[in-house]
PDB file of C-alpha atoms in Angstrom:
ATOM      1  CA  UNK X 617      -0.223  -0.067  -0.169  1.00  0.00           C
ATOM      2  CA  UNK X 618       1.374   3.514  -1.208  1.00  0.00           C
ATOM      3  CA  UNK X 619       0.460   7.376   0.260  1.00  0.00           C
ATOM      4  CA  UNK X 620       0.031  10.432  -0.762  1.00  0.00           C
ATOM      5  CA  UNK X 621       1.621  12.997   0.795  1.00  0.00           C
ATOM      6  CA  UNK X 622       0.022  17.236   0.779  1.00  0.00           C
ATOM      7  CA  UNK X 623       2.071  19.427   1.024  1.00  0.00           C
ATOM      8  CA  UNK X 624       0.736  22.048   2.220  1.00  0.00           C
ATOM      9  CA  UNK X 625       2.145  25.742   2.305  1.00  0.00           C
ATOM     10  CA  UNK X 626      -0.700  27.732   4.492  1.00  0.00           C
ATOM     11  CA  UNK X 627      -0.808  29.715   7.634  1.00  0.00           C
ATOM     12  CA  UNK X 628      -0.173  28.631  10.590  1.00  0.00           C
ATOM     13  CA  UNK X 629      -3.558  30.203  11.841  1.00  0.00           C
ATOM     14  CA  UNK X 630      -4.799  26.943   9.385  1.00  0.00           C
ATOM     15  CA  UNK X 631      -2.869  24.731   9.816  1.00  0.00           C
ATOM     16  CA  UNK X 632      -5.324  22.596  12.756  1.00  0.00           C
ATOM     17  CA  UNK X 633      -8.369  23.737  10.798  1.00  0.00           C
ATOM     18  CA  UNK X 634      -6.393  22.339   7.697  1.00  0.00           C
ATOM     19  CA  UNK X 635      -5.645  18.647  10.175  1.00  0.00           C
ATOM     20  CA  UNK X 636      -8.754  19.156  10.791  1.00  0.00           C
ATOM     21  CA  UNK X 637     -10.645  18.987   7.234  1.00  0.00           C
ATOM     22  CA  UNK X 638      -8.526  16.832   5.918  1.00  0.00           C
ATOM     23  CA  UNK X 639      -9.044  13.875   8.561  1.00  0.00           C
ATOM     24  CA  UNK X 640     -12.870  14.121   7.413  1.00  0.00           C
ATOM     25  CA  UNK X 641     -11.422  13.221   3.819  1.00  0.00           C
ATOM     26  CA  UNK X 642      -9.208  10.126   5.231  1.00  0.00           C
ATOM     27  CA  UNK X 643      -5.994  11.731   5.439  1.00  0.00           C
ATOM     28  CA  UNK X 644      -4.747   9.717   8.970  1.00  0.00           C
ATOM     29  CA  UNK X 645      -0.602  10.927   9.806  1.00  0.00           C
ATOM     30  CA  UNK X 646       0.249  14.776   9.842  1.00  0.00           C
ATOM     31  CA  UNK X 647       3.315  17.092  10.591  1.00  0.00           C
ATOM     32  CA  UNK X 648       3.381  20.683  11.450  1.00  0.00           C
ATOM     33  CA  UNK X 649       6.588  22.093   9.416  1.00  0.00           C
ATOM     34  CA  UNK X 650       7.923  25.210   8.779  1.00  0.00           C
ATOM     35  CA  UNK X 651       5.512  26.636   6.240  1.00  0.00           C
ATOM     36  CA  UNK X 652       2.672  24.945   6.964  1.00  0.00           C
ATOM     37  CA  UNK X 653       1.682  20.500   7.076  1.00  0.00           C
ATOM     38  CA  UNK X 654       1.793  17.549   5.347  1.00  0.00           C
ATOM     39  CA  UNK X 655      -0.473  14.852   5.289  1.00  0.00           C
ATOM     40  CA  UNK X 656      -0.492  11.514   4.440  1.00  0.00           C
ATOM     41  CA  UNK X 657      -3.917   9.090   2.817  1.00  0.00           C
ATOM     42  CA  UNK X 658      -3.890   5.986   1.235  1.00  0.00           C
ATOM     43  CA  UNK X 659      -2.969   6.148  -2.468  1.00  0.00           C
ATOM     44  CA  UNK X 660      -6.789   3.987  -3.086  1.00  0.00           C
ATOM     45  CA  UNK X 661      -8.987   6.483  -0.910  1.00  0.00           C
ATOM     46  CA  UNK X 662      -7.575   9.821  -2.209  1.00  0.00           C
ATOM     47  CA  UNK X 663      -9.841  11.538  -3.824  1.00  0.00           C
ATOM     48  CA  UNK X 664      -7.993  14.965  -5.641  1.00  0.00           C
ATOM     49  CA  UNK X 665     -11.132  16.864  -6.927  1.00  0.00           C
ATOM     50  CA  UNK X 666     -12.214  16.544  -3.241  1.00  0.00           C
ATOM     51  CA  UNK X 667      -9.325  17.619  -1.853  1.00  0.00           C
ATOM     52  CA  UNK X 668      -8.432  19.777  -4.520  1.00  0.00           C
ATOM     53  CA  UNK X 669     -11.878  21.817  -4.598  1.00  0.00           C
ATOM     54  CA  UNK X 670     -11.963  21.253  -0.064  1.00  0.00           C
ATOM     55  CA  UNK X 671      -7.655  23.368  -0.336  1.00  0.00           C
ATOM     56  CA  UNK X 672      -9.261  26.199  -3.449  1.00  0.00           C
ATOM     57  CA  UNK X 673     -12.306  27.147  -1.076  1.00  0.00           C
ATOM     58  CA  UNK X 674     -10.214  28.252   1.739  1.00  0.00           C
ATOM     59  CA  UNK X 675      -7.415  29.503  -1.245  1.00  0.00           C
ATOM     60  CA  UNK X 676     -10.261  32.662  -0.926  1.00  0.00           C
ATOM     61  CA  UNK X 677      -9.652  33.112   2.852  1.00  0.00           C
ATOM     62  CA  UNK X 678      -5.853  32.856   2.505  1.00  0.00           C
ATOM     63  CA  UNK X 679      -2.886  32.669   1.283  1.00  0.00           C
ATOM     64  CA  UNK X 680      -1.922  28.465   0.014  1.00  0.00           C
ATOM     65  CA  UNK X 681       0.033  26.399  -1.981  1.00  0.00           C
ATOM     66  CA  UNK X 682       0.294  22.323  -1.998  1.00  0.00           C
ATOM     67  CA  UNK X 683       1.914  19.634  -3.820  1.00  0.00           C
ATOM     68  CA  UNK X 684       0.736  16.504  -3.867  1.00  0.00           C
ATOM     69  CA  UNK X 685       3.824  12.879  -4.048  1.00  0.00           C
ATOM     70  CA  UNK X 686       3.128   9.562  -4.149  1.00  0.00           C
ATOM     71  CA  UNK X 687       5.200   8.178  -1.367  1.00  0.00           C
ATOM     72  CA  UNK X 688       6.425   4.670  -1.706  1.00  0.00           C
ATOM     73  CA  UNK X 689       7.011   2.230   1.542  1.00  0.00           C
ATOM     74  CA  UNK X 690      10.698   2.231   0.915  1.00  0.00           C
ATOM     75  CA  UNK X 691      10.921   5.469   1.861  1.00  0.00           C
ATOM     76  CA  UNK X 692       8.765   6.909   3.683  1.00  0.00           C
ATOM     77  CA  UNK X 693      11.372   6.347   6.848  1.00  0.00           C
ATOM     78  CA  UNK X 694      13.737   9.040   5.130  1.00  0.00           C
ATOM     79  CA  UNK X 695      10.535  10.853   5.269  1.00  0.00           C
ATOM     80  CA  UNK X 696       9.591  10.638   8.856  1.00  0.00           C
ATOM     81  CA  UNK X 697      12.971  10.942   9.725  1.00  0.00           C
ATOM     82  CA  UNK X 698      13.308  13.781   8.318  1.00  0.00           C
ATOM     83  CA  UNK X 699      10.314  15.292   9.870  1.00  0.00           C
ATOM     84  CA  UNK X 700      10.045  14.192  13.056  1.00  0.00           C
ATOM     85  CA  UNK X 701      10.106  15.649  16.464  1.00  0.00           C
ATOM     86  CA  UNK X 702       9.601  14.777  20.136  1.00  0.00           C
ATOM     87  CA  UNK X 703       6.945  15.258  22.095  1.00  0.00           C
ATOM     88  CA  UNK X 704       5.701  16.031  25.844  1.00  0.00           C
ATOM     89  CA  UNK X 705       1.775  14.921  26.859  1.00  0.00           C
ATOM     90  CA  UNK X 706       2.514  16.814  30.467  1.00  0.00           C
ATOM     91  CA  UNK X 707       4.996  16.103  32.514  1.00  0.00           C
ATOM     92  CA  UNK X 708       4.882  11.881  32.601  1.00  0.00           C
ATOM     93  CA  UNK X 709       4.828  11.098  29.104  1.00  0.00           C
ATOM     94  CA  UNK X 710       8.389  10.937  26.543  1.00  0.00           C
ATOM     95  CA  UNK X 711       7.909   9.592  23.499  1.00  0.00           C
ATOM     96  CA  UNK X 712      10.707   9.932  20.366  1.00  0.00           C
ATOM     97  CA  UNK X 713      12.743   7.815  17.633  1.00  0.00           C
ATOM     98  CA  UNK X 714      15.420   5.402  18.393  1.00  0.00           C
ATOM     99  CA  UNK X 715      16.940   8.479  17.222  1.00  0.00           C
ATOM    100  CA  UNK X 716      16.700  11.055  19.294  1.00  0.00           C
ATOM    101  CA  UNK X 717      18.019  11.550  23.277  1.00  0.00           C
ATOM    102  CA  UNK X 718      16.086   9.623  25.985  1.00  0.00           C
ATOM    103  CA  UNK X 719      15.247  11.726  28.917  1.00  0.00           C
ATOM    104  CA  UNK X 720      15.001   9.503  31.592  1.00  0.00           C
ATOM    105  CA  UNK X 721      13.320  12.003  34.056  1.00  0.00           C
ATOM    106  CA  UNK X 722       9.771  11.481  32.932  1.00  0.00           C
ATOM    107  CA  UNK X 723       8.634   8.520  34.238  1.00  0.00           C
ATOM    108  CA  UNK X 724       6.832   6.512  30.147  1.00  0.00           C
ATOM    109  CA  UNK X 725       9.212   7.317  27.930  1.00  0.00           C
ATOM    110  CA  UNK X 726       8.233   5.480  24.456  1.00  0.00           C
ATOM    111  CA  UNK X 727       9.714   4.806  21.581  1.00  0.00           C
ATOM    112  CA  UNK X 728       8.030   4.443  17.850  1.00  0.00           C
ATOM    113  CA  UNK X 729       9.109   4.026  14.041  1.00  0.00           C
ATOM    114  CA  UNK X 730       5.461   5.521  13.363  1.00  0.00           C
ATOM    115  CA  UNK X 731       6.451   4.471   8.859  1.00  0.00           C
ATOM    116  CA  UNK X 732       2.654   5.388   7.538  1.00  0.00           C
ATOM    117  CA  UNK X 733       0.675   4.236  10.460  1.00  0.00           C
ATOM    118  CA  UNK X 734      -1.389   6.655  12.100  1.00  0.00           C
ATOM    119  CA  UNK X 735      -1.286   8.045  15.776  1.00  0.00           C
ATOM    120  CA  UNK X 736       2.077   9.389  16.353  1.00  0.00           C
ATOM    121  CA  UNK X 737       1.325  11.379  19.531  1.00  0.00           C
ATOM    122  CA  UNK X 738       1.237  14.662  17.989  1.00  0.00           C
ATOM    123  CA  UNK X 739      -2.242  14.736  17.482  1.00  0.00           C
ATOM    124  CA  UNK X 740      -4.763  15.610  18.936  1.00  0.00           C
ATOM    125  CA  UNK X 741      -6.859  12.611  19.232  1.00  0.00           C
ATOM    126  CA  UNK X 742      -4.347   9.941  19.841  1.00  0.00           C
ATOM    127  CA  UNK X 743      -2.567  12.614  23.461  1.00  0.00           C
ATOM    128  CA  UNK X 744      -6.125  13.002  25.290  1.00  0.00           C
ATOM    129  CA  UNK X 745      -6.313   9.134  24.490  1.00  0.00           C
ATOM    130  CA  UNK X 746      -2.649   8.108  26.796  1.00  0.00           C
ATOM    131  CA  UNK X 747      -3.591  11.576  29.003  1.00  0.00           C
ATOM    132  CA  UNK X 748      -7.048   9.203  29.896  1.00  0.00           C
ATOM    133  CA  UNK X 749      -5.484   6.012  30.102  1.00  0.00           C
ATOM    134  CA  UNK X 750      -3.313   8.363  32.891  1.00  0.00           C
ATOM    135  CA  UNK X 751      -6.255   8.398  35.223  1.00  0.00           C
ATOM    136  CA  UNK X 752      -7.100   4.536  35.291  1.00  0.00           C
ATOM    137  CA  UNK X 753      -6.032   1.998  36.892  1.00  0.00           C
ATOM    138  CA  UNK X 754      -3.627  -0.055  34.446  1.00  0.00           C
ATOM    139  CA  UNK X 755      -2.873  -2.680  37.272  1.00  0.00           C
ATOM    140  CA  UNK X 756      -2.767  -5.912  36.547  1.00  0.00           C
ATOM    141  CA  UNK X 757      -5.890  -4.795  33.769  1.00  0.00           C
ATOM    142  CA  UNK X 758      -6.453  -6.685  29.945  1.00  0.00           C
ATOM    143  CA  UNK X 759      -6.120  -4.169  26.909  1.00  0.00           C
ATOM    144  CA  UNK X 760      -7.875  -4.585  23.615  1.00  0.00           C
ATOM    145  CA  UNK X 761      -6.296  -1.465  21.237  1.00  0.00           C
ATOM    146  CA  UNK X 762      -9.160  -1.272  18.731  1.00  0.00           C
ATOM    147  CA  UNK X 763      -7.211  -0.387  15.118  1.00  0.00           C
ATOM    148  CA  UNK X 764      -3.992   0.288  17.257  1.00  0.00           C
ATOM    149  CA  UNK X 765      -1.611   2.281  14.571  1.00  0.00           C
ATOM    150  CA  UNK X 766       1.579   2.363  15.807  1.00  0.00           C
ATOM    151  CA  UNK X 767       0.151   0.342  19.159  1.00  0.00           C
ATOM    152  CA  UNK X 768       2.002   3.150  21.080  1.00  0.00           C
ATOM    153  CA  UNK X 769      -1.387   3.238  22.805  1.00  0.00           C
ATOM    154  CA  UNK X 770      -1.163  -0.400  23.375  1.00  0.00           C
ATOM    155  CA  UNK X 771       2.619   0.028  24.487  1.00  0.00           C
ATOM    156  CA  UNK X 772       1.428   2.423  27.023  1.00  0.00           C
ATOM    157  CA  UNK X 773      -0.892   0.420  28.281  1.00  0.00           C
ATOM    158  CA  UNK X 774       1.401  -2.409  28.710  1.00  0.00           C
ATOM    159  CA  UNK X 775       4.457   0.178  30.739  1.00  0.00           C
ATOM    160  CA  UNK X 776       1.622   1.464  33.522  1.00  0.00           C
ATOM    161  CA  UNK X 777       1.304  -2.124  33.904  1.00  0.00           C
ATOM    162  CA  UNK X 778      -1.773  -4.211  31.814  1.00  0.00           C
ATOM    163  CA  UNK X 779      -1.604  -7.420  32.268  1.00  0.00           C
ATOM    164  CA  UNK X 780      -2.317  -8.588  28.825  1.00  0.00           C
ATOM    165  CA  UNK X 781      -2.929  -6.480  25.345  1.00  0.00           C
ATOM    166  CA  UNK X 782      -3.838  -7.304  22.464  1.00  0.00           C
ATOM    167  CA  UNK X 783      -4.161  -5.408  19.934  1.00  0.00           C
ATOM    168  CA  UNK X 784      -5.792  -4.908  15.726  1.00  0.00           C
ATOM    169  CA  UNK X 785      -5.412  -2.960  12.730  1.00  0.00           C
ATOM    170  CA  UNK X 786      -6.737  -3.774   9.170  1.00  0.00           C
ATOM    171  CA  UNK X 787      -3.735  -2.286   7.485  1.00  0.00           C
ATOM    172  CA  UNK X 788      -0.547  -5.292   6.939  1.00  0.00           C
ATOM    173  CA  UNK X 789       2.385  -1.783   7.949  1.00  0.00           C
ATOM    174  CA  UNK X 790       0.601  -0.574  10.635  1.00  0.00           C
ATOM    175  CA  UNK X 791       0.366  -4.270  12.371  1.00  0.00           C
ATOM    176  CA  UNK X 792       4.398  -4.603  11.013  1.00  0.00           C
ATOM    177  CA  UNK X 793       4.941  -0.798  13.147  1.00  0.00           C
ATOM    178  CA  UNK X 794       2.881  -2.295  16.638  1.00  0.00           C
ATOM    179  CA  UNK X 795       4.977  -5.481  16.465  1.00  0.00           C
ATOM    180  CA  UNK X 796       8.152  -2.969  15.578  1.00  0.00           C
ATOM    181  CA  UNK X 797       7.474  -0.987  18.044  1.00  0.00           C
ATOM    182  CA  UNK X 798       6.409  -3.774  20.943  1.00  0.00           C
ATOM    183  CA  UNK X 799       9.859  -4.682  20.469  1.00  0.00           C
ATOM    184  CA  UNK X 800      11.454  -1.037  20.783  1.00  0.00           C
ATOM    185  CA  UNK X 801       9.528  -0.464  23.643  1.00  0.00           C
ATOM    186  CA  UNK X 802      11.069  -4.080  25.585  1.00  0.00           C
ATOM    187  CA  UNK X 803       7.167  -5.059  25.875  1.00  0.00           C
ATOM    188  CA  UNK X 804       6.076  -8.756  25.920  1.00  0.00           C
ATOM    189  CA  UNK X 805       2.602  -8.424  26.694  1.00  0.00           C
ATOM    190  CA  UNK X 806       0.558  -7.640  23.311  1.00  0.00           C
ATOM    191  CA  UNK X 807      -0.417 -10.077  21.097  1.00  0.00           C
ATOM    192  CA  UNK X 808      -0.286  -7.630  17.605  1.00  0.00           C
ATOM    193  CA  UNK X 809      -2.217  -9.094  14.529  1.00  0.00           C
ATOM    194  CA  UNK X 810      -3.615  -8.031  11.683  1.00  0.00           C
ATOM    195  CA  UNK X 811      -8.289  -7.667  11.604  1.00  0.00           C
ATOM    196  CA  UNK X 812     -11.962  -6.286  12.425  1.00  0.00           C
ATOM    197  CA  UNK X 813     -13.811  -6.362  15.417  1.00  0.00           C
ATOM    198  CA  UNK X 814     -15.867  -8.746  13.824  1.00  0.00           C
ATOM    199  CA  UNK X 815     -12.996 -11.595  13.601  1.00  0.00           C
ATOM    200  CA  UNK X 816     -11.396 -10.666  17.100  1.00  0.00           C
ATOM    201  CA  UNK X 817     -11.007 -13.990  18.863  1.00  0.00           C
ATOM    202  CA  UNK X 818     -14.004 -13.321  21.849  1.00  0.00           C
ATOM    203  CA  UNK X 819     -12.219 -12.168  25.079  1.00  0.00           C
ATOM    204  CA  UNK X 820     -13.465 -10.063  28.486  1.00  0.00           C
ATOM    205  CA  UNK X 821     -11.633  -7.115  28.797  1.00  0.00           C
ATOM    206  CA  UNK X 822     -11.664  -4.758  31.961  1.00  0.00           C
ATOM    207  CA  UNK X 823     -10.500  -1.740  28.887  1.00  0.00           C
ATOM    208  CA  UNK X 824     -11.082  -1.160  25.530  1.00  0.00           C
ATOM    209  CA  UNK X 825      -9.062   1.795  23.417  1.00  0.00           C
ATOM    210  CA  UNK X 826     -10.631   2.924  20.026  1.00  0.00           C
ATOM    211  CA  UNK X 827      -9.078   5.667  18.528  1.00  0.00           C
ATOM    212  CA  UNK X 828     -10.797   5.694  14.950  1.00  0.00           C
ATOM    213  CA  UNK X 829     -14.024   8.135  13.960  1.00  0.00           C
ATOM    214  CA  UNK X 830     -16.944   9.449  14.301  1.00  0.00           C
ATOM    215  CA  UNK X 831     -18.726   6.682  11.810  1.00  0.00           C
ATOM    216  CA  UNK X 832     -16.629   4.439  12.332  1.00  0.00           C
ATOM    217  CA  UNK X 833     -17.134   4.298  16.190  1.00  0.00           C
ATOM    218  CA  UNK X 834     -21.248   4.474  16.121  1.00  0.00           C
ATOM    219  CA  UNK X 835     -21.416   1.681  14.021  1.00  0.00           C
ATOM    220  CA  UNK X 836     -18.628  -0.509  16.129  1.00  0.00           C
ATOM    221  CA  UNK X 837     -19.090   0.690  20.105  1.00  0.00           C
ATOM    222  CA  UNK X 838     -22.555  -2.027  20.777  1.00  0.00           C
ATOM    223  CA  UNK X 839     -20.014  -4.626  19.455  1.00  0.00           C
ATOM    224  CA  UNK X 840     -16.883  -3.836  21.562  1.00  0.00           C
ATOM    225  CA  UNK X 841     -19.587  -3.531  24.251  1.00  0.00           C
ATOM    226  CA  UNK X 842     -19.823  -7.222  24.221  1.00  0.00           C
ATOM    227  CA  UNK X 843     -15.940  -7.639  25.104  1.00  0.00           C
ATOM    228  CA  UNK X 844     -15.571  -4.903  28.153  1.00  0.00           C
ATOM    229  CA  UNK X 845     -16.236  -6.404  31.378  1.00  0.00           C
ATOM    230  CA  UNK X 846     -18.617  -4.393  33.815  1.00  0.00           C
ATOM    231  CA  UNK X 847     -16.670  -1.583  35.932  1.00  0.00           C
ATOM    232  CA  UNK X 848     -14.531  -1.937  32.883  1.00  0.00           C
ATOM    233  CA  UNK X 849     -13.682   1.472  30.636  1.00  0.00           C
ATOM    234  CA  UNK X 850     -14.183   2.481  26.594  1.00  0.00           C
ATOM    235  CA  UNK X 851     -12.159   5.656  25.734  1.00  0.00           C
ATOM    236  CA  UNK X 852     -12.894   7.103  22.204  1.00  0.00           C
ATOM    237  CA  UNK X 853     -11.396  10.044  20.289  1.00  0.00           C
ATOM    238  CA  UNK X 854     -11.653  10.874  16.875  1.00  0.00           C
ATOM    239  CA  UNK X 855     -13.696  12.750  16.520  1.00  0.00           C
ATOM    240  CA  UNK X 856     -15.187  16.704  17.043  1.00  0.00           C
ATOM    241  CA  UNK X 857     -16.652  18.133  20.019  1.00  0.00           C
ATOM    242  CA  UNK X 858     -19.919  18.531  18.223  1.00  0.00           C
ATOM    243  CA  UNK X 859     -19.984  14.565  17.635  1.00  0.00           C
ATOM    244  CA  UNK X 860     -19.724  14.188  20.894  1.00  0.00           C
ATOM    245  CA  UNK X 861     -23.763  13.676  21.417  1.00  0.00           C
ATOM    246  CA  UNK X 862     -23.545  11.426  18.913  1.00  0.00           C
ATOM    247  CA  UNK X 863     -22.108   8.710  20.194  1.00  0.00           C
ATOM    248  CA  UNK X 864     -22.725   9.225  23.270  1.00  0.00           C
ATOM    249  CA  UNK X 865     -26.465   8.357  22.541  1.00  0.00           C
ATOM    250  CA  UNK X 866     -25.307   4.925  20.701  1.00  0.00           C
ATOM    251  CA  UNK X 867     -22.779   3.823  24.071  1.00  0.00           C
ATOM    252  CA  UNK X 868     -25.659   5.220  26.169  1.00  0.00           C
ATOM    253  CA  UNK X 869     -28.073   2.603  24.396  1.00  0.00           C
ATOM    254  CA  UNK X 870     -26.083  -0.565  25.029  1.00  0.00           C
ATOM    255  CA  UNK X 871     -25.213   0.551  28.592  1.00  0.00           C
ATOM    256  CA  UNK X 872     -22.099   2.955  28.915  1.00  0.00           C
ATOM    257  CA  UNK X 873     -21.989   6.250  30.569  1.00  0.00           C
ATOM    258  CA  UNK X 874     -19.624   9.193  30.505  1.00  0.00           C
ATOM    259  CA  UNK X 875     -17.669   9.916  32.823  1.00  0.00           C
ATOM    260  CA  UNK X 876     -14.459  11.726  31.856  1.00  0.00           C
ATOM    261  CA  UNK X 877     -14.061  14.130  28.087  1.00  0.00           C
ATOM    262  CA  UNK X 878     -11.100  15.461  27.481  1.00  0.00           C
ATOM    263  CA  UNK X 879     -11.040  18.174  24.036  1.00  0.00           C
ATOM    264  CA  UNK X 880      -8.335  19.717  21.842  1.00  0.00           C
ATOM    265  CA  UNK X 881      -8.934  21.932  19.109  1.00  0.00           C
ATOM    266  CA  UNK X 882     -12.450  21.204  18.140  1.00  0.00           C
ATOM    267  CA  UNK X 883     -10.968  17.102  18.401  1.00  0.00           C
ATOM    268  CA  UNK X 884     -12.687  15.226  21.042  1.00  0.00           C
ATOM    269  CA  UNK X 885     -11.390  11.901  23.595  1.00  0.00           C
ATOM    270  CA  UNK X 886     -14.686  10.679  25.936  1.00  0.00           C
ATOM    271  CA  UNK X 887     -14.236   7.471  28.484  1.00  0.00           C
ATOM    272  CA  UNK X 888     -17.549   5.254  29.203  1.00  0.00           C
ATOM    273  CA  UNK X 889     -17.899   3.358  32.177  1.00  0.00           C
ATOM    274  CA  UNK X 890     -19.783   0.329  31.573  1.00  0.00           C
ATOM    275  CA  UNK X 891     -22.715   0.231  34.230  1.00  0.00           C
TER     276      UNK X 891
END
């Protein structure tokens, strides 16, 4: 699977807005640059006509220029190494690549090699899920990571003391990437497979993580509950604040109660408790 790289030169005030717009169009990885933004989407779902129309609409509001480039699997490492910067989530989590200097003062240091997979920690949805994880006791609990991406949430769950983590993704690159990142972080209790929630082996978990998108969450939350023990926590993200009501309606219909919420730059992450 190859990707399309969109390079945007745009005023900084519009970067987050464009990230949100592109997220709606299937773009799944973003890197902020000095001039604007680089965004990545799977080639097979890339619709250049729709993307160009959206960008042209914004051109009437601000100066904007853009270029598209196909990124093949072989040269992805060079692309992300050129742009990837370490990130801090509060004072507890430090996410870096293996070529960055470690910071042992952080309780939880996570090393990743993104390789086109969504979830580096830079995007608000990923960082907010991680913030929620910090506030939930993972000790000796079983965790299911739905649509694992880079595996960053599964790795954090392991570092927070979870006993077993099952992580899966429909994308082959994400599965390979998660396996590599699990090894980089020396966590041995993460099982990774390729697939969907429909063919996930039946088991029960105290924590379910799902950082995907609004439509998938609305259709799949009832399935997630079948894997969640009573009293367990479901953390969901990948949607906007305006979508919380729709997500909550579905969640409440299957016995979930909203117990926590974070919002950042119009994105949201919500914790539900299974009653």
